[in-house]
Amino acid sequence: VTQPNPADDTTFTYVCGGSDKVTSGGYATTTYANYKDKIYVEWLNGNHTSTFSRLGNAGTSWTATDLCLGRTMVYVQMGYDESVFPSSIPNVSFVLDGKNDILDPRTNTTGFTDNAALCIADYMALPAIRGGFSLTIGTDIPTAGLISAANICDETVGLAGGGTIPNYTCNTYIQLNETRGSVLQRMLTSCAGRLSFQEGQFSIFPGAWVAPTLQLGLGDLIGPIDYKPRHSIRDTCNAVKGTYISPENAYQQADVPPYMQDAEHGYTTDQYLLEDNNERIFKEANFPCTDSSAAAQRLEKIELMRTRFQGRLSLRCSMKAYQAVALDVVQFTHPRYGWVNKNFEVLQSRFVTDKKNDVP
């Protein structure tokens, strides 16, 4: 239940148990502990022009000139009472909409969003002194690619129980002692995302199908091929389990139902389990920026499929292949292996020269 208008204490918005409803009158009860009148909470949302109203009773040196403009702050006052706090002072936490100046290049506006691609780009664009990478959207991060990534994240996904959710959202907080690399890696888990660096630009690729951009065949090879069909057993899995941030668990970590290709998930046969001699092998994949169990299970499936498509092919090709960059999809035809336009995702590429043919 939320109270949309603090001046009207008779109107509430009910935000659980189905679609949101607004009604007037009646009363609302809570399942939280009864703290009587021993707790007072006041907040400033960053757009304030004056400080906390209850200064006289604060018992601190905080004054009317201590504004902290542009900062979100909360003042909590607790009165000691053994009947209310029999054990200790309770932990206090807040759920909020955070950064409100995230750029959306599709509309060229800024505001709050939980679109995963836009949140990642915004973090990368933060100045280094604020923990980011000091990149510029539009030059260091190409606009067209970011728009495409943001559209993928905004696509809706249907739920088995009805309704829809956005494809990928990012909901998290950042500890000041975290390294920027670890923060970025954590944010990328929210969209099964990967980064590509080409020609001095960073591109964000959420988990989505990429259409092939190039076709190669035997005539494009200038050297032998190296194909490894399987990972080692320690690098593979046939099921994925992990954790996500659960709203039902006060936004603490909770287990995600494990994903595997069994009857419970709509498969008649778990082919990956059979390939591994019926030995169940789990992979741990945690999603600290995802607050939807359904989204976390989709991310588990992506993690499983990326692991099981485990063939690795190395080619030495003519200059025709030079146009393919990391995370592109190319098609390769090789009659001996029975491949006809078989799809391969480019993991890396590099330019090499044959010294035998170098001209002095």
CSV table of C-alpha atoms in Angstrom, one decimal:
chain,number,residue,atom,x,y,z
A,1,VAL,CA,0.0,0.0,0.0
A,2,THR,CA,1.3,3.5,-0.8
A,3,GLN,CA,-0.2,6.8,0.1
A,4,PRO,CA,0.1,8.9,-3.1
A,5,ASN,CA,-1.0,12.2,-1.4
A,6,PRO,CA,0.5,12.7,2.1
A,7,ALA,CA,-2.1,15.5,2.7
A,8,ASP,CA,-4.9,13.0,2.3
A,9,ASP,CA,-4.6,10.1,4.7
A,10,THR,CA,-7.8,8.4,3.5
A,11,THR,CA,-6.7,7.5,-0.1
A,12,PHE,CA,-4.4,4.6,-0.7
A,13,THR,CA,-3.0,2.8,-3.8
A,14,TYR,CA,-2.9,-1.0,-3.4
A,15,VAL,CA,0.2,-2.3,-5.3
A,16,CYS,CA,0.0,-6.0,-4.7
A,17,GLY,CA,-2.5,-8.8,-5.2
A,18,GLY,CA,-3.2,-7.9,-8.8
A,19,SER,CA,-3.5,-4.7,-10.7
A,20,ASP,CA,-3.2,-1.4,-8.8
A,21,LYS,CA,-6.4,0.0,-7.3
A,22,VAL,CA,-7.1,3.3,-5.8
A,23,THR,CA,-9.9,3.8,-3.3
A,24,SER,CA,-11.0,6.2,-0.6
A,25,GLY,CA,-12.3,5.6,2.9
A,26,GLY,CA,-11.9,2.5,5.1
A,27,TYR,CA,-8.7,1.7,6.8
A,28,ALA,CA,-5.4,-0.1,6.2
A,29,THR,CA,-3.7,-2.4,8.7
A,30,THR,CA,-0.1,-3.6,8.5
A,31,THR,CA,1.6,-6.8,9.3
A,32,TYR,CA,4.7,-5.0,10.5
A,33,ALA,CA,5.5,-4.7,14.2
A,34,ASN,CA,3.6,-2.0,16.1
A,35,TYR,CA,6.1,0.7,17.0
A,36,LYS,CA,3.3,2.9,18.5
A,37,ASP,CA,4.6,6.5,18.4
A,38,LYS,CA,8.2,5.6,19.0
A,39,ILE,CA,9.4,6.1,15.4
A,40,TYR,CA,9.4,9.3,13.4
A,41,VAL,CA,10.6,9.3,9.7
A,42,GLU,CA,11.0,12.3,7.4
A,43,TRP,CA,12.7,12.3,4.0
A,44,LEU,CA,14.1,14.8,1.5
A,45,ASN,CA,13.9,13.6,-2.1
A,46,GLY,CA,16.7,15.7,-3.6
A,47,ASN,CA,14.4,18.4,-5.0
A,48,HIS,CA,13.9,20.0,-1.7
A,49,THR,CA,14.6,23.7,-0.9
A,50,SER,CA,14.5,23.5,2.9
A,51,THR,CA,15.8,20.9,5.4
A,52,PHE,CA,14.0,18.6,7.8
A,53,SER,CA,11.0,20.2,9.6
A,54,ARG,CA,11.6,18.6,13.0
A,55,LEU,CA,14.8,20.2,14.0
A,56,GLY,CA,13.9,21.3,17.5
A,57,ASN,CA,13.5,17.8,18.7
A,58,ALA,CA,16.4,16.3,16.9
A,59,GLY,CA,18.9,16.9,19.6
A,60,THR,CA,21.7,17.3,17.0
A,61,SER,CA,23.7,20.2,15.6
A,62,TRP,CA,21.7,20.1,12.3
A,63,THR,CA,20.5,23.5,11.4
A,64,ALA,CA,18.2,25.1,8.9
A,65,THR,CA,21.1,25.9,6.6
A,66,ASP,CA,22.1,22.3,6.3
A,67,LEU,CA,20.3,21.6,3.1
A,68,CYS,CA,22.4,19.1,1.1
A,69,LEU,CA,20.6,20.2,-2.0
A,70,GLY,CA,20.3,17.5,-4.7
A,71,ARG,CA,20.8,14.7,-2.2
A,72,THR,CA,18.3,12.2,-1.0
A,73,MET,CA,18.3,12.0,2.8
A,74,VAL,CA,16.2,10.5,5.6
A,75,TYR,CA,15.8,11.6,9.2
A,76,VAL,CA,14.8,8.8,11.6
A,77,GLN,CA,14.0,9.4,15.2
A,78,MET,CA,13.4,6.6,17.7
A,79,GLY,CA,12.2,6.7,21.2
A,80,TYR,CA,13.6,4.1,23.5
A,81,ASP,CA,10.9,1.7,24.9
A,82,GLU,CA,11.6,-1.9,26.0
A,83,SER,CA,8.1,-3.0,25.1
A,84,VAL,CA,8.6,-1.7,21.5
A,85,PHE,CA,12.2,-2.6,21.0
A,86,PRO,CA,12.7,-5.7,23.2
A,87,SER,CA,15.8,-6.9,21.5
A,88,SER,CA,17.6,-4.0,19.9
A,89,ILE,CA,17.1,-1.1,17.6
A,90,PRO,CA,15.6,-2.4,14.3
A,91,ASN,CA,17.4,-2.2,11.0
A,92,VAL,CA,16.1,0.5,8.7
A,93,SER,CA,16.2,0.3,5.0
A,94,PHE,CA,14.3,2.0,2.1
A,95,VAL,CA,13.2,1.0,-1.4
A,96,LEU,CA,13.4,4.0,-3.8
A,97,ASP,CA,13.6,5.1,-7.4
A,98,GLY,CA,17.2,6.2,-7.6
A,99,LYS,CA,19.1,8.1,-10.2
A,100,ASN,CA,16.8,10.5,-12.1
A,101,ASP,CA,19.1,11.9,-14.8
A,102,ILE,CA,19.6,8.8,-17.0
A,103,LEU,CA,19.8,9.7,-20.7
A,104,ASP,CA,17.4,8.0,-23.1
A,105,PRO,CA,18.8,8.7,-26.6
A,106,ARG,CA,15.5,7.5,-28.1
A,107,THR,CA,13.8,10.7,-26.8
A,108,ASN,CA,16.8,12.7,-25.9
A,109,THR,CA,15.4,13.2,-22.4
A,110,THR,CA,16.7,12.3,-18.9
A,111,GLY,CA,14.9,10.8,-15.9
A,112,PHE,CA,14.5,7.7,-13.9
A,113,THR,CA,14.5,4.3,-15.7
A,114,ASP,CA,15.3,0.7,-14.9
A,115,ASN,CA,16.0,-0.1,-18.5
A,116,ALA,CA,19.1,-2.3,-18.1
A,117,ALA,CA,21.0,-1.0,-21.2
A,118,LEU,CA,20.4,2.7,-20.3
A,119,CYS,CA,21.5,2.1,-16.7
A,120,ILE,CA,24.7,0.4,-17.8
A,121,ALA,CA,25.5,3.2,-20.3
A,122,ASP,CA,24.8,5.8,-17.7
A,123,TYR,CA,27.1,4.1,-15.3
A,124,MET,CA,29.9,3.9,-17.9
A,125,ALA,CA,29.3,7.6,-18.6
A,126,LEU,CA,29.8,8.7,-15.0
A,127,PRO,CA,33.0,10.6,-14.3
A,128,ALA,CA,35.8,8.5,-12.9
A,129,ILE,CA,35.7,10.6,-9.7
A,130,ARG,CA,32.2,9.3,-9.2
A,131,GLY,CA,33.1,5.7,-9.9
A,132,GLY,CA,32.3,5.5,-13.6
A,133,PHE,CA,34.5,5.3,-16.8
A,134,SER,CA,34.1,8.9,-18.0
A,135,LEU,CA,32.8,7.7,-21.4
A,136,THR,CA,30.5,9.9,-23.6
A,137,ILE,CA,27.3,8.6,-25.0
A,138,GLY,CA,27.3,9.3,-28.7
A,139,THR,CA,31.0,9.0,-29.2
A,140,ASP,CA,32.5,6.4,-26.9
A,141,ILE,CA,29.2,4.6,-26.7
A,142,PRO,CA,27.5,4.7,-30.2
A,143,THR,CA,23.9,6.1,-30.1
A,144,ALA,CA,22.5,3.6,-32.6
A,145,GLY,CA,23.7,0.6,-30.8
A,146,LEU,CA,22.5,1.9,-27.4
A,147,ILE,CA,19.0,2.6,-28.9
A,148,SER,CA,18.9,-1.0,-30.2
A,149,ALA,CA,20.0,-2.4,-26.8
A,150,ALA,CA,17.4,-0.2,-25.0
A,151,ASN,CA,14.6,-1.4,-27.3
A,152,ILE,CA,15.5,-5.0,-26.6
A,153,CYS,CA,15.3,-4.4,-22.9
A,154,ASP,CA,11.9,-2.7,-23.2
A,155,GLU,CA,10.4,-5.6,-25.1
A,156,THR,CA,7.6,-7.3,-23.1
A,157,VAL,CA,7.7,-11.0,-22.0
A,158,GLY,CA,4.5,-12.9,-21.2
A,159,LEU,CA,4.2,-14.7,-17.9
A,160,ALA,CA,2.7,-18.2,-17.5
A,161,GLY,CA,0.3,-16.8,-14.8
A,162,GLY,CA,-0.8,-13.9,-17.0
A,163,GLY,CA,0.5,-10.4,-17.6
A,164,THR,CA,3.8,-9.2,-18.9
A,165,ILE,CA,7.1,-7.9,-17.6
A,166,PRO,CA,9.9,-5.9,-19.4
A,167,ASN,CA,12.5,-8.1,-21.0
A,168,TYR,CA,15.4,-6.8,-18.9
A,169,THR,CA,15.5,-4.3,-16.0
A,170,CYS,CA,18.4,-3.3,-13.7
A,171,ASN,CA,17.5,-2.7,-10.0
A,172,THR,CA,20.5,-2.5,-7.6
A,173,TYR,CA,22.6,-0.3,-5.4
A,174,ILE,CA,26.3,0.4,-5.4
A,175,GLN,CA,28.6,0.1,-2.4
A,176,LEU,CA,31.3,2.8,-2.3
A,177,ASN,CA,34.1,0.3,-1.7
A,178,GLU,CA,33.3,-1.7,-4.9
A,179,THR,CA,35.5,-1.5,-7.9
A,180,ARG,CA,34.0,-0.1,-11.0
A,181,GLY,CA,34.8,-3.2,-13.0
A,182,SER,CA,32.9,-5.4,-10.5
A,183,VAL,CA,29.9,-3.0,-10.5
A,184,LEU,CA,29.8,-3.1,-14.3
A,185,GLN,CA,30.0,-6.9,-14.4
A,186,ARG,CA,27.2,-7.1,-11.9
A,187,MET,CA,25.0,-4.8,-13.9
A,188,LEU,CA,25.6,-6.8,-17.1
A,189,THR,CA,24.1,-9.8,-15.4
A,190,SER,CA,20.7,-8.1,-15.4
A,191,CYS,CA,20.4,-8.4,-19.2
A,192,ALA,CA,22.7,-11.4,-20.0
A,193,GLY,CA,24.7,-8.6,-21.4
A,194,ARG,CA,28.2,-8.4,-22.9
A,195,LEU,CA,30.4,-5.5,-24.0
A,196,SER,CA,32.2,-5.2,-27.3
A,197,PHE,CA,35.1,-2.8,-27.9
A,198,GLN,CA,35.7,-2.0,-31.6
A,199,GLU,CA,37.3,1.0,-33.2
A,200,GLY,CA,37.5,2.9,-29.9
A,201,GLN,CA,33.8,2.4,-29.1
A,202,PHE,CA,32.0,0.4,-26.5
A,203,SER,CA,28.8,-1.4,-27.5
A,204,ILE,CA,26.3,-3.1,-25.1
A,205,PHE,CA,24.7,-6.3,-26.3
A,206,PRO,CA,21.8,-7.6,-24.1
A,207,GLY,CA,20.9,-11.3,-24.5
A,208,ALA,CA,19.0,-11.5,-27.8
A,209,TRP,CA,19.2,-13.2,-31.2
A,210,VAL,CA,21.6,-11.5,-33.6
A,211,ALA,CA,21.0,-12.1,-37.4
A,212,PRO,CA,24.0,-13.4,-39.4
A,213,THR,CA,26.0,-10.7,-41.2
A,214,LEU,CA,28.5,-12.8,-43.2
A,215,GLN,CA,28.7,-16.1,-45.0
A,216,LEU,CA,32.0,-18.0,-45.2
A,217,GLY,CA,33.0,-21.2,-47.0
A,218,LEU,CA,36.0,-23.3,-48.0
A,219,GLY,CA,37.0,-20.7,-50.6
A,220,ASP,CA,37.5,-18.1,-47.9
A,221,LEU,CA,40.0,-20.2,-45.9
A,222,ILE,CA,43.8,-19.7,-46.2
A,223,GLY,CA,44.8,-22.1,-43.5
A,224,PRO,CA,43.6,-25.2,-41.5
A,225,ILE,CA,40.7,-25.1,-39.2
A,226,ASP,CA,40.6,-26.1,-35.5
A,227,TYR,CA,37.3,-27.3,-34.1
A,228,LYS,CA,36.7,-28.4,-30.5
A,229,PRO,CA,33.1,-29.8,-30.2
A,230,ARG,CA,32.9,-29.9,-26.4
A,231,HIS,CA,34.1,-28.2,-23.2
A,232,SER,CA,35.9,-30.1,-20.5
A,233,ILE,CA,33.5,-31.6,-17.9
A,234,ARG,CA,34.5,-28.9,-15.3
A,235,ASP,CA,33.5,-26.1,-17.7
A,236,THR,CA,30.1,-27.5,-18.6
A,237,CYS,CA,26.7,-27.9,-16.9
A,238,ASN,CA,23.2,-29.2,-17.6
A,239,ALA,CA,21.3,-27.1,-15.1
A,240,VAL,CA,21.7,-23.6,-13.6
A,241,LYS,CA,20.7,-22.4,-10.2
A,242,GLY,CA,21.4,-19.1,-8.4
A,243,THR,CA,19.9,-16.1,-6.5
A,244,TYR,CA,18.1,-12.9,-7.2
A,245,ILE,CA,16.9,-9.9,-5.2
A,246,SER,CA,13.5,-10.8,-3.9
A,247,PRO,CA,10.9,-8.1,-3.1
A,248,GLU,CA,9.0,-10.7,-1.1
A,249,ASN,CA,12.2,-11.2,1.0
A,250,ALA,CA,12.7,-7.5,1.8
A,251,TYR,CA,14.9,-7.1,-1.2
A,252,GLN,CA,17.4,-9.6,0.1
A,253,GLN,CA,19.0,-12.5,-1.8
A,254,ALA,CA,16.7,-15.4,-2.4
A,255,ASP,CA,17.0,-18.6,-4.4
A,256,VAL,CA,15.8,-18.8,-8.0
A,257,PRO,CA,14.1,-22.1,-8.9
A,258,PRO,CA,16.8,-24.0,-10.8
A,259,TYR,CA,16.5,-24.3,-14.6
A,260,MET,CA,17.0,-27.5,-16.5
A,261,GLN,CA,15.5,-28.9,-19.7
A,262,ASP,CA,13.3,-31.4,-17.9
A,263,ALA,CA,9.5,-32.3,-17.9
A,264,GLU,CA,8.8,-29.5,-15.4
A,265,HIS,CA,10.1,-27.0,-17.9
A,266,GLY,CA,8.2,-28.4,-20.9
A,267,TYR,CA,10.7,-30.9,-22.3
A,268,THR,CA,10.0,-34.6,-22.8
A,269,THR,CA,13.7,-35.5,-22.6
A,270,ASP,CA,16.6,-33.7,-20.9
A,271,GLN,CA,19.1,-34.1,-23.7
A,272,TYR,CA,21.9,-32.4,-21.9
A,273,LEU,CA,21.5,-34.7,-18.9
A,274,LEU,CA,21.7,-37.7,-21.2
A,275,GLU,CA,24.8,-36.3,-22.9
A,276,ASP,CA,26.5,-36.1,-19.4
A,277,ASN,CA,25.7,-39.7,-18.6
A,278,ASN,CA,22.7,-38.7,-16.3
A,279,GLU,CA,25.0,-36.8,-13.9
A,280,ARG,CA,23.3,-33.6,-12.9
A,281,ILE,CA,25.8,-30.8,-13.0
A,282,PHE,CA,24.8,-27.4,-11.7
A,283,LYS,CA,26.3,-24.0,-12.5
A,284,GLU,CA,25.9,-21.2,-10.1
A,285,ALA,CA,24.7,-17.9,-11.7
A,286,ASN,CA,23.7,-15.1,-9.4
A,287,PHE,CA,21.7,-12.1,-10.5
A,288,PRO,CA,22.2,-9.3,-8.0
A,289,CYS,CA,20.5,-6.7,-10.2
A,290,THR,CA,17.3,-8.6,-11.0
A,291,ASP,CA,14.2,-8.4,-8.7
A,292,SER,CA,11.9,-10.6,-10.7
A,293,SER,CA,11.9,-14.4,-10.3
A,294,ALA,CA,10.6,-14.9,-13.8
A,295,ALA,CA,13.3,-12.7,-15.3
A,296,ALA,CA,15.9,-14.5,-13.2
A,297,GLN,CA,14.7,-17.9,-14.6
A,298,ARG,CA,15.0,-16.6,-18.2
A,299,LEU,CA,18.5,-15.5,-17.4
A,300,GLU,CA,19.3,-19.0,-16.1
A,301,LYS,CA,18.1,-20.5,-19.3
A,302,ILE,CA,20.3,-18.1,-21.3
A,303,GLU,CA,23.3,-19.1,-19.2
A,304,LEU,CA,22.6,-22.8,-19.7
A,305,MET,CA,22.2,-22.4,-23.5
A,306,ARG,CA,25.4,-20.4,-23.8
A,307,THR,CA,27.2,-23.1,-22.0
A,308,ARG,CA,25.7,-26.0,-24.0
A,309,PHE,CA,26.4,-24.5,-27.4
A,310,GLN,CA,30.0,-25.3,-26.6
A,311,GLY,CA,31.6,-25.9,-30.0
A,312,ARG,CA,34.6,-23.6,-30.6
A,313,LEU,CA,35.9,-23.0,-34.1
A,314,SER,CA,39.1,-21.2,-35.1
A,315,LEU,CA,39.5,-20.2,-38.7
A,316,ARG,CA,42.2,-18.4,-40.7
A,317,CYS,CA,40.4,-16.6,-43.5
A,318,SER,CA,41.0,-14.1,-46.3
A,319,MET,CA,40.3,-10.4,-45.9
A,320,LYS,CA,36.6,-11.1,-46.5
A,321,ALA,CA,36.3,-12.2,-42.8
A,322,TYR,CA,37.9,-9.0,-41.5
A,323,GLN,CA,34.6,-7.3,-41.5
A,324,ALA,CA,33.3,-9.6,-38.7
A,325,VAL,CA,33.8,-8.3,-35.2
A,326,ALA,CA,33.2,-9.7,-31.7
A,327,LEU,CA,29.6,-10.8,-31.1
A,328,ASP,CA,28.6,-10.8,-34.8
A,329,VAL,CA,27.1,-14.0,-36.1
A,330,VAL,CA,28.6,-15.6,-39.2
A,331,GLN,CA,27.5,-18.6,-41.2
A,332,PHE,CA,30.1,-21.2,-42.3
A,333,THR,CA,29.6,-24.0,-44.8
A,334,HIS,CA,31.9,-27.1,-44.7
A,335,PRO,CA,30.6,-30.2,-46.5
A,336,ARG,CA,33.0,-32.6,-44.7
A,337,TYR,CA,31.3,-31.7,-41.3
A,338,GLY,CA,27.9,-31.5,-42.8
A,339,TRP,CA,27.6,-27.8,-42.1
A,340,VAL,CA,25.4,-25.7,-44.4
A,341,ASN,CA,25.3,-22.1,-43.3
A,342,LYS,CA,25.9,-23.2,-39.7
A,343,ASN,CA,25.7,-20.2,-37.3
A,344,PHE,CA,28.7,-19.2,-35.3
A,345,GLU,CA,29.0,-16.3,-32.9
A,346,VAL,CA,32.3,-14.4,-33.2
A,347,LEU,CA,34.1,-14.4,-29.8
A,348,GLN,CA,37.3,-12.6,-31.0
A,349,SER,CA,39.1,-11.7,-34.2
A,350,ARG,CA,42.6,-10.4,-35.0
A,351,PHE,CA,44.6,-9.4,-38.0
A,352,VAL,CA,47.6,-11.6,-38.9
A,353,THR,CA,50.1,-11.5,-41.7
A,354,ASP,CA,51.9,-14.4,-43.4
A,355,LYS,CA,55.6,-13.5,-43.1
A,356,LYS,CA,56.5,-16.0,-45.9
A,357,ASN,CA,54.7,-13.7,-48.4
A,358,ASP,CA,56.0,-10.4,-47.0
A,359,VAL,CA,57.7,-8.2,-49.6
A,360,PRO,CA,61.0,-6.7,-48.4
